[in-house]
Structure formats: structure tokens, C-alpha cells
Amino acid sequence: MRRVELIDADCGIEQALGVVTDWWTFLVVRDIAGGVTRFEALQRSLGMSRRALTERLAALVEHGVLHRAPYSEHPPRHDYLLTPKGEGLLPVLIALQEWGDRWVLGDGSLTATAAPTSAEAHRVHGLIGHRIPALRLETWTVLYFFPGAFAPDAPGHPPGWGDIPGAAGCTLESMTYAARAAEFAAAGVQIRGVSTQRPDQLEAFAAQAGLPFPLLSDQDVKLAAGLRLPTFRAAGTDRFKRLTLLADPTATIRKVQFPITDPAASVTEMLNEARTRA
């Protein structure tokens, strides 16, 4: 890969671009975050030449963004995995995706939802049949992703929260899932809520609301980046647009709900779906 001599040694942006180098590199990191970790699979996914992909993978390993984990000795074959340094690029990927969804594919408005015909909706519905990376499940699982929920005695929603289309309704959604948790359990399905909030915020809300299931923090945006889930930014934090996934015990996605305009009704719809599949 051709190296460019960088002028400003003190500029973090310039030095970072010296590692990333071009848009192909971001796409390589994107696909590896999504669980595409082997050379042949990456080449099929990206449509790159073998030479170009070999050069980029070697450069990312050299820079400590990726490391190679052998899965075959004869012939020698490796998985390419993100290092902690590489995982540090995931928020950058989310920021790029969010900017593209809002300003390139969208009309520039700040929203916590999307049109049914949007590129975001098409991307989410395209997840059916894909495995959720780095997530182990023992049974059928509903994963409902929500923008943010807060305990009454904790710092509240960001300023202007109620003015963001689709942002309100997180408490209602969680309480509706809680009220019907026994019905999901009877169908052999467990429930997990997911947000980019801090673990302590989620624990406080779950305790106050008496939720009979855990809330998971994706504060490091590994799930968001791995699945390319739609997000929006409010009060300096990337937050999920409301959506729900139904995954089987192999963590393969079998049903999606997005966009969700009626949080309570979406719970009933997902329960009916769970009863037919689990």
C-alpha cells in the first residue's frame, strides 16, 4: 500500500488518516466488526482484488488495528480480528453511518425513527438470516433496542428529547415487555433490552421499574457497529433508533421490527411472532 508522508506530526486527524488511508479500509473494519473475519469471505463481501485486500489487511495488522488468529495450519489460514485499537474505530464508523443516514440518505432532520421505505429500514430488514456477532444465546431471545430510559431520581432525558420524533416511549415499551414477560417465558423466549446508556443508568432504571429481565449496555457500540443498526445523536451520545430483533438459539436473526411507531403494540406483535417460532 502506498504510504503518504504526513506533514503535521501533532495533528491526530492527520495521523489517524495515515493509518486508515482510504475508504476501503473503513469497509474492511466494518465487515470484520460484523463477523466477516476470513480472507475469502471479506473478498466476496467487499469485491476487492486479492492484492488490494492483502495489502490493506497487512497494513492494519502492522498498525495494530487487527490481529491474526490461526484457524488452520495446513494450509495456514487466519481470522482477522479487531484489537482494542481497532475497536476504537467503531464509534467513528457509527458517526460516519449516522451522518450518511441523516445528511446523505436522509433530509438532514434529527429523528429517532425512519420511514418504512428508507435505506435504514432496508438495512435493518436485511439482517434476517444473519448471526449477531459476539453474542451467545441459549434460547430464543427478543432484543429490543431503545434510545434511552431513566429512573425518576436520576438525571433525566436530554434537553429537547420530546421534540425528537420517535424518541419518547422507552418506559412504556419496557413496562409492556415486563407486563407480558411471563407470556414470553411460556413461549420459550427470553427478553433483553439494549441501549447505549451506561450500565449504571440501565441498572437504576431496571430496578426502579421492577423489570424481570436485564437491560444490556452497548456503550462501546460493538453491537451497533457489528449489525450497522440505525442510531441518532442527542446530548453528545449515540443512541439507538427504536427497533426489535427476534433471534434463535444460534443468535441468528429471524424477525425484525423497524420502524416502530407504537411501542406497546409492537410488544404484542412480537409475542405473536415468538409463539409461532419458538
mmCIF file of C-alpha atoms in Angstrom:
data_model
loop_
_atom_site.group_PDB
_atom_site.id
_atom_site.type_symbol
_atom_site.label_atom_id
_atom_site.label_comp_id
_atom_site.label_asym_id
_atom_site.label_seq_id
_atom_site.Cartn_x
_atom_site.Cartn_y
_atom_site.Cartn_z
ATOM 1 C CA MET A 1 0.000 0.000 0.000
ATOM 2 C CA ARG A 2 1.382 3.408 -0.928
ATOM 3 C CA ARG A 3 2.322 5.492 2.096
ATOM 4 C CA VAL A 4 1.861 9.249 2.169
ATOM 5 C CA GLU A 5 4.275 11.489 4.043
ATOM 6 C CA LEU A 6 2.229 13.397 6.605
ATOM 7 C CA ILE A 7 3.196 16.969 7.399
ATOM 8 C CA ASP A 8 1.660 17.710 10.810
ATOM 9 C CA ALA A 9 3.005 15.209 13.329
ATOM 10 C CA ASP A 10 0.881 16.741 16.108
ATOM 11 C CA CYS A 11 -2.491 16.532 14.344
ATOM 12 C CA GLY A 12 -4.465 13.497 15.494
ATOM 13 C CA ILE A 13 -6.759 13.674 12.468
ATOM 14 C CA GLU A 14 -3.872 13.680 10.022
ATOM 15 C CA GLN A 15 -2.038 10.884 11.811
ATOM 16 C CA ALA A 16 -5.216 8.776 12.041
ATOM 17 C CA LEU A 17 -5.758 9.176 8.306
ATOM 18 C CA GLY A 18 -2.233 7.905 7.824
ATOM 19 C CA VAL A 19 -3.439 4.601 9.298
ATOM 20 C CA VAL A 20 -6.900 4.478 7.743
ATOM 21 C CA THR A 21 -5.590 5.742 4.357
ATOM 22 C CA ASP A 22 -8.791 5.342 2.307
ATOM 23 C CA TRP A 23 -12.453 4.344 2.314
ATOM 24 C CA TRP A 24 -11.699 0.679 1.610
ATOM 25 C CA THR A 25 -10.020 0.422 4.995
ATOM 26 C CA PHE A 26 -13.166 1.602 6.772
ATOM 27 C CA LEU A 27 -15.193 -1.001 4.888
ATOM 28 C CA VAL A 28 -12.746 -3.737 5.893
ATOM 29 C CA VAL A 29 -13.092 -2.727 9.555
ATOM 30 C CA ARG A 30 -16.883 -2.507 9.151
ATOM 31 C CA ASP A 31 -17.158 -6.050 7.812
ATOM 32 C CA ILE A 32 -14.793 -7.529 10.393
ATOM 33 C CA ALA A 33 -16.843 -5.856 13.144
ATOM 34 C CA GLY A 34 -19.862 -7.583 11.608
ATOM 35 C CA GLY A 35 -18.283 -11.021 11.878
ATOM 36 C CA VAL A 36 -16.772 -11.372 8.391
ATOM 37 C CA THR A 37 -13.268 -12.291 9.513
ATOM 38 C CA ARG A 38 -11.754 -14.568 6.862
ATOM 39 C CA PHE A 39 -9.951 -13.509 3.717
ATOM 40 C CA GLU A 40 -12.184 -15.222 1.160
ATOM 41 C CA ALA A 41 -15.350 -14.020 2.887
ATOM 42 C CA LEU A 42 -14.028 -10.461 3.053
ATOM 43 C CA GLN A 43 -13.142 -10.536 -0.622
ATOM 44 C CA ARG A 44 -16.627 -11.755 -1.549
ATOM 45 C CA SER A 45 -18.290 -9.174 0.664
ATOM 46 C CA LEU A 46 -16.221 -6.210 -0.498
ATOM 47 C CA GLY A 47 -15.498 -7.127 -4.110
ATOM 48 C CA MET A 48 -11.840 -6.117 -3.722
ATOM 49 C CA SER A 49 -8.964 -7.636 -5.638
ATOM 50 C CA ARG A 50 -6.881 -10.152 -3.700
ATOM 51 C CA ARG A 51 -3.855 -7.896 -3.918
ATOM 52 C CA ALA A 52 -5.634 -4.808 -2.613
ATOM 53 C CA LEU A 53 -7.238 -6.719 0.251
ATOM 54 C CA THR A 54 -3.944 -8.405 1.150
ATOM 55 C CA GLU A 55 -2.213 -5.020 1.311
ATOM 56 C CA ARG A 56 -4.880 -3.442 3.487
ATOM 57 C CA LEU A 57 -5.071 -6.352 5.903
ATOM 58 C CA ALA A 58 -1.280 -6.407 6.227
ATOM 59 C CA ALA A 59 -1.185 -2.657 6.888
ATOM 60 C CA LEU A 60 -3.917 -2.876 9.524
ATOM 61 C CA VAL A 61 -2.089 -5.727 11.251
ATOM 62 C CA GLU A 62 1.145 -3.710 11.104
ATOM 63 C CA HIS A 63 -0.582 -0.715 12.704
ATOM 64 C CA GLY A 64 -2.116 -2.869 15.440
ATOM 65 C CA VAL A 65 -5.704 -2.341 14.285
ATOM 66 C CA LEU A 66 -6.135 -6.056 13.513
ATOM 67 C CA HIS A 67 -4.521 -9.232 14.723
ATOM 68 C CA ARG A 68 -4.439 -12.601 13.021
ATOM 69 C CA ALA A 69 -5.789 -15.704 14.771
ATOM 70 C CA PRO A 70 -4.981 -19.018 13.036
ATOM 71 C CA TYR A 71 -7.847 -21.411 12.377
ATOM 72 C CA SER A 72 -5.999 -23.815 10.040
ATOM 73 C CA GLU A 73 -2.390 -24.999 9.944
ATOM 74 C CA HIS A 74 -2.476 -26.905 6.657
ATOM 75 C CA PRO A 75 -2.854 -24.757 4.700
ATOM 76 C CA PRO A 76 -2.210 -21.792 7.013
ATOM 77 C CA ARG A 77 -5.354 -19.697 7.355
ATOM 78 C CA HIS A 78 -6.275 -16.887 9.729
ATOM 79 C CA ASP A 79 -9.209 -14.953 11.082
ATOM 80 C CA TYR A 80 -8.653 -11.200 11.127
ATOM 81 C CA LEU A 81 -9.949 -9.747 14.383
ATOM 82 C CA LEU A 82 -10.135 -6.257 15.805
ATOM 83 C CA THR A 83 -7.691 -5.350 18.543
ATOM 84 C CA PRO A 84 -8.668 -2.839 21.255
ATOM 85 C CA LYS A 85 -7.067 -0.234 18.999
ATOM 86 C CA GLY A 86 -9.277 -1.401 16.144
ATOM 87 C CA GLU A 87 -12.378 -1.379 18.335
ATOM 88 C CA GLY A 88 -11.583 2.268 18.971
ATOM 89 C CA LEU A 89 -12.640 2.881 15.363
ATOM 90 C CA LEU A 90 -16.178 1.584 15.955
ATOM 91 C CA PRO A 91 -17.550 4.923 17.227
ATOM 92 C CA VAL A 92 -16.027 6.506 14.115
ATOM 93 C CA LEU A 93 -17.914 4.019 11.928
ATOM 94 C CA ILE A 94 -21.137 4.778 13.788
ATOM 95 C CA ALA A 95 -20.568 8.522 13.343
ATOM 96 C CA LEU A 96 -19.997 8.041 9.600
ATOM 97 C CA GLN A 97 -23.081 5.852 9.259
ATOM 98 C CA GLU A 98 -25.212 8.280 11.238
ATOM 99 C CA TRP A 99 -24.001 11.219 9.142
ATOM 100 C CA GLY A 100 -24.677 9.290 5.943
ATOM 101 C CA ASP A 101 -28.152 8.201 7.070
ATOM 102 C CA ARG A 102 -29.096 11.722 8.134
ATOM 103 C CA TRP A 103 -27.394 14.003 5.628
ATOM 104 C CA VAL A 104 -26.750 11.880 2.518
ATOM 105 C CA LEU A 105 -29.596 9.352 2.502
ATOM 106 C CA GLY A 106 -31.978 11.486 4.580
ATOM 107 C CA ASP A 107 -33.208 15.070 4.619
ATOM 108 C CA GLY A 108 -30.996 16.239 7.491
ATOM 109 C CA SER A 109 -33.663 16.124 10.196
ATOM 110 C CA LEU A 110 -32.901 14.719 13.646
ATOM 111 C CA THR A 111 -35.132 11.726 14.283
ATOM 112 C CA ALA A 112 -35.221 8.549 16.356
ATOM 113 C CA THR A 113 -37.198 6.666 13.730
ATOM 114 C CA ALA A 114 -37.264 6.266 9.946
ATOM 115 C CA ALA A 115 -39.647 5.841 7.053
ATOM 116 C CA PRO A 116 -40.595 2.249 6.164
ATOM 117 C CA THR A 117 -39.085 2.784 2.711
ATOM 118 C CA SER A 118 -35.835 4.324 3.981
ATOM 119 C CA ALA A 119 -32.353 2.933 3.462
ATOM 120 C CA GLU A 120 -32.168 2.382 7.226
ATOM 121 C CA ALA A 121 -35.296 0.223 7.168
ATOM 122 C CA HIS A 122 -33.974 -1.721 4.196
ATOM 123 C CA ARG A 123 -30.683 -2.300 6.031
ATOM 124 C CA VAL A 124 -32.389 -3.490 9.226
ATOM 125 C CA HIS A 125 -34.764 -5.853 7.438
ATOM 126 C CA GLY A 126 -31.776 -7.212 5.541
ATOM 127 C CA LEU A 127 -30.459 -8.579 8.846
ATOM 128 C CA ILE A 128 -32.865 -11.521 8.735
ATOM 129 C CA GLY A 129 -30.782 -14.672 8.457
ATOM 130 C CA HIS A 130 -27.624 -13.002 9.787
ATOM 131 C CA ARG A 131 -25.969 -14.001 13.041
ATOM 132 C CA ILE A 132 -25.452 -11.428 15.756
ATOM 133 C CA PRO A 133 -21.666 -11.171 16.180
ATOM 134 C CA ALA A 134 -20.080 -11.963 19.544
ATOM 135 C CA LEU A 135 -23.376 -12.800 21.248
ATOM 136 C CA ARG A 136 -24.174 -16.191 22.742
ATOM 137 C CA LEU A 137 -27.775 -17.161 23.319
ATOM 138 C CA GLU A 138 -29.149 -20.304 24.914
ATOM 139 C CA THR A 139 -32.726 -19.878 23.786
ATOM 140 C CA TRP A 140 -34.940 -17.764 21.556
ATOM 141 C CA THR A 141 -34.450 -14.139 22.522
ATOM 142 C CA VAL A 142 -36.192 -10.834 21.925
ATOM 143 C CA LEU A 143 -33.719 -7.950 21.831
ATOM 144 C CA TYR A 144 -35.465 -4.604 21.911
ATOM 145 C CA PHE A 145 -33.197 -1.637 21.232
ATOM 146 C CA PHE A 146 -34.315 1.701 22.636
ATOM 147 C CA PRO A 147 -32.981 5.284 22.717
ATOM 148 C CA GLY A 148 -32.910 5.834 26.478
ATOM 149 C CA ALA A 149 -34.793 5.226 29.718
ATOM 150 C CA PHE A 150 -34.079 6.902 33.043
ATOM 151 C CA ALA A 151 -35.009 6.320 36.676
ATOM 152 C CA PRO A 152 -37.081 9.184 38.165
ATOM 153 C CA ASP A 153 -34.361 10.180 40.657
ATOM 154 C CA ALA A 154 -31.603 10.116 38.016
ATOM 155 C CA PRO A 155 -30.650 12.891 35.594
ATOM 156 C CA GLY A 156 -33.443 12.940 33.060
ATOM 157 C CA HIS A 157 -33.720 12.870 29.319
ATOM 158 C CA PRO A 158 -31.567 15.213 27.241
ATOM 159 C CA PRO A 159 -32.969 18.681 26.519
ATOM 160 C CA GLY A 160 -35.475 18.626 23.681
ATOM 161 C CA TRP A 161 -35.987 14.859 23.945
ATOM 162 C CA GLY A 162 -39.726 15.147 23.434
ATOM 163 C CA ASP A 163 -39.183 17.088 20.217
ATOM 164 C CA ILE A 164 -37.217 14.265 18.566
ATOM 165 C CA PRO A 165 -39.656 12.107 16.556
ATOM 166 C CA GLY A 166 -39.716 8.544 17.867
ATOM 167 C CA ALA A 167 -37.615 9.176 20.991
ATOM 168 C CA ALA A 168 -40.409 9.028 23.561
ATOM 169 C CA GLY A 169 -41.920 5.723 24.651
ATOM 170 C CA CYS A 170 -38.968 3.823 26.133
ATOM 171 C CA THR A 171 -40.516 3.446 29.588
ATOM 172 C CA LEU A 172 -43.831 2.360 28.071
ATOM 173 C CA GLU A 173 -42.081 -0.211 25.891
ATOM 174 C CA SER A 174 -40.076 -1.654 28.788
ATOM 175 C CA MET A 175 -43.077 -1.784 31.103
ATOM 176 C CA THR A 176 -45.159 -3.502 28.422
ATOM 177 C CA TYR A 177 -42.485 -6.149 27.939
ATOM 178 C CA ALA A 178 -42.332 -6.555 31.728
ATOM 179 C CA ALA A 179 -46.097 -6.993 31.963
ATOM 180 C CA ARG A 180 -46.020 -9.736 29.333
ATOM 181 C CA ALA A 181 -42.739 -11.361 30.337
ATOM 182 C CA ALA A 182 -44.499 -14.465 31.682
ATOM 183 C CA GLU A 183 -46.206 -14.964 28.323
ATOM 184 C CA PHE A 184 -42.878 -14.736 26.512
ATOM 185 C CA ALA A 185 -41.364 -17.191 29.004
ATOM 186 C CA ALA A 186 -44.250 -19.608 28.419
ATOM 187 C CA ALA A 187 -43.411 -19.441 24.714
ATOM 188 C CA GLY A 188 -39.778 -20.283 25.485
ATOM 189 C CA VAL A 189 -38.487 -16.802 24.722
ATOM 190 C CA GLN A 190 -36.321 -14.580 26.915
ATOM 191 C CA ILE A 191 -36.300 -10.774 26.776
ATOM 192 C CA ARG A 192 -33.336 -8.413 26.748
ATOM 193 C CA GLY A 193 -33.432 -4.648 26.394
ATOM 194 C CA VAL A 194 -30.431 -2.924 24.801
ATOM 195 C CA SER A 195 -29.342 0.710 24.937
ATOM 196 C CA THR A 196 -26.130 2.680 24.513
ATOM 197 C CA GLN A 197 -26.616 4.117 28.003
ATOM 198 C CA ARG A 198 -24.128 3.414 30.773
ATOM 199 C CA PRO A 199 -24.656 0.180 32.738
ATOM 200 C CA ASP A 200 -25.377 2.096 35.956
ATOM 201 C CA GLN A 201 -28.129 4.099 34.251
ATOM 202 C CA LEU A 202 -29.752 0.935 32.938
ATOM 203 C CA GLU A 203 -29.447 -0.852 36.271
ATOM 204 C CA ALA A 204 -31.083 2.080 38.057
ATOM 205 C CA PHE A 205 -33.976 2.180 35.603
ATOM 206 C CA ALA A 206 -34.480 -1.609 35.656
ATOM 207 C CA ALA A 207 -34.527 -1.645 39.466
ATOM 208 C CA GLN A 208 -36.954 1.269 39.700
ATOM 209 C CA ALA A 209 -39.252 -0.235 37.065
ATOM 210 C CA GLY A 210 -39.016 -3.740 38.534
ATOM 211 C CA LEU A 211 -38.117 -5.296 35.207
ATOM 212 C CA PRO A 212 -37.918 -9.117 35.353
ATOM 213 C CA PHE A 213 -35.196 -9.200 32.687
ATOM 214 C CA PRO A 214 -31.819 -7.469 32.281
ATOM 215 C CA LEU A 215 -31.004 -4.403 30.230
ATOM 216 C CA LEU A 216 -27.752 -4.626 28.285
ATOM 217 C CA SER A 217 -25.407 -1.718 27.666
ATOM 218 C CA ASP A 218 -23.886 -1.269 24.219
ATOM 219 C CA GLN A 219 -21.940 1.752 25.396
ATOM 220 C CA ASP A 220 -18.949 0.612 23.330
ATOM 221 C CA VAL A 221 -21.251 0.389 20.243
ATOM 222 C CA LYS A 222 -19.961 -3.080 19.327
ATOM 223 C CA LEU A 223 -23.473 -4.340 18.585
ATOM 224 C CA ALA A 224 -24.417 -1.117 16.836
ATOM 225 C CA ALA A 225 -21.382 -1.312 14.560
ATOM 226 C CA GLY A 226 -21.493 -5.075 14.100
ATOM 227 C CA LEU A 227 -25.099 -5.005 12.894
ATOM 228 C CA ARG A 228 -24.999 -1.490 11.409
ATOM 229 C CA LEU A 229 -28.053 -0.570 13.454
ATOM 230 C CA PRO A 230 -29.513 2.900 12.896
ATOM 231 C CA THR A 231 -28.653 5.499 15.513
ATOM 232 C CA PHE A 232 -29.131 9.188 16.177
ATOM 233 C CA ARG A 233 -27.105 11.570 18.308
ATOM 234 C CA ALA A 234 -28.610 13.503 21.208
ATOM 235 C CA ALA A 235 -26.805 15.319 24.035
ATOM 236 C CA GLY A 236 -23.442 14.109 22.768
ATOM 237 C CA THR A 237 -24.390 10.412 22.820
ATOM 238 C CA ASP A 238 -25.121 7.987 20.002
ATOM 239 C CA ARG A 239 -28.487 6.351 20.700
ATOM 240 C CA PHE A 240 -30.372 3.513 19.052
ATOM 241 C CA LYS A 241 -33.392 4.205 16.956
ATOM 242 C CA ARG A 242 -36.150 2.002 18.320
ATOM 243 C CA LEU A 243 -36.115 -1.486 16.799
ATOM 244 C CA THR A 244 -36.574 -5.102 17.877
ATOM 245 C CA LEU A 245 -34.907 -8.342 16.807
ATOM 246 C CA LEU A 246 -36.024 -11.912 17.425
ATOM 247 C CA ALA A 247 -33.052 -14.297 17.411
ATOM 248 C CA ASP A 248 -32.935 -18.080 17.626
ATOM 249 C CA PRO A 249 -30.576 -20.020 19.963
ATOM 250 C CA THR A 250 -27.744 -19.724 17.412
ATOM 251 C CA ALA A 251 -28.079 -15.909 17.586
ATOM 252 C CA THR A 252 -29.436 -15.866 14.031
ATOM 253 C CA ILE A 253 -31.952 -13.089 13.443
ATOM 254 C CA ARG A 254 -35.358 -14.419 12.395
ATOM 255 C CA LYS A 255 -37.623 -11.380 12.731
ATOM 256 C CA VAL A 256 -37.141 -7.620 12.830
ATOM 257 C CA GLN A 257 -39.376 -4.707 13.721
ATOM 258 C CA PHE A 258 -38.371 -1.337 12.289
ATOM 259 C CA PRO A 259 -39.558 1.314 12.254
ATOM 260 C CA ILE A 260 -41.661 1.046 15.410
ATOM 261 C CA THR A 261 -44.327 3.726 15.718
ATOM 262 C CA ASP A 262 -46.366 2.139 18.528
ATOM 263 C CA PRO A 263 -44.069 0.645 21.215
ATOM 264 C CA ALA A 264 -46.854 -1.118 23.138
ATOM 265 C CA ALA A 265 -48.418 -2.643 20.030
ATOM 266 C CA SER A 266 -45.005 -3.833 18.862
ATOM 267 C CA VAL A 267 -44.727 -5.986 22.000
ATOM 268 C CA THR A 268 -47.982 -7.776 21.169
ATOM 269 C CA GLU A 269 -46.847 -8.279 17.591
ATOM 270 C CA MET A 270 -43.522 -9.729 18.726
ATOM 271 C CA LEU A 271 -45.220 -12.032 21.248
ATOM 272 C CA ASN A 272 -47.427 -13.437 18.499
ATOM 273 C CA GLU A 273 -44.358 -13.940 16.325
ATOM 274 C CA ALA A 274 -42.471 -15.617 19.169
ATOM 275 C CA ARG A 275 -45.304 -18.056 19.799
ATOM 276 C CA THR A 276 -45.197 -19.260 16.198
ATOM 277 C CA ARG A 277 -41.409 -19.629 16.010
ATOM 278 C CA ALA A 278 -40.025 -20.654 19.387
#
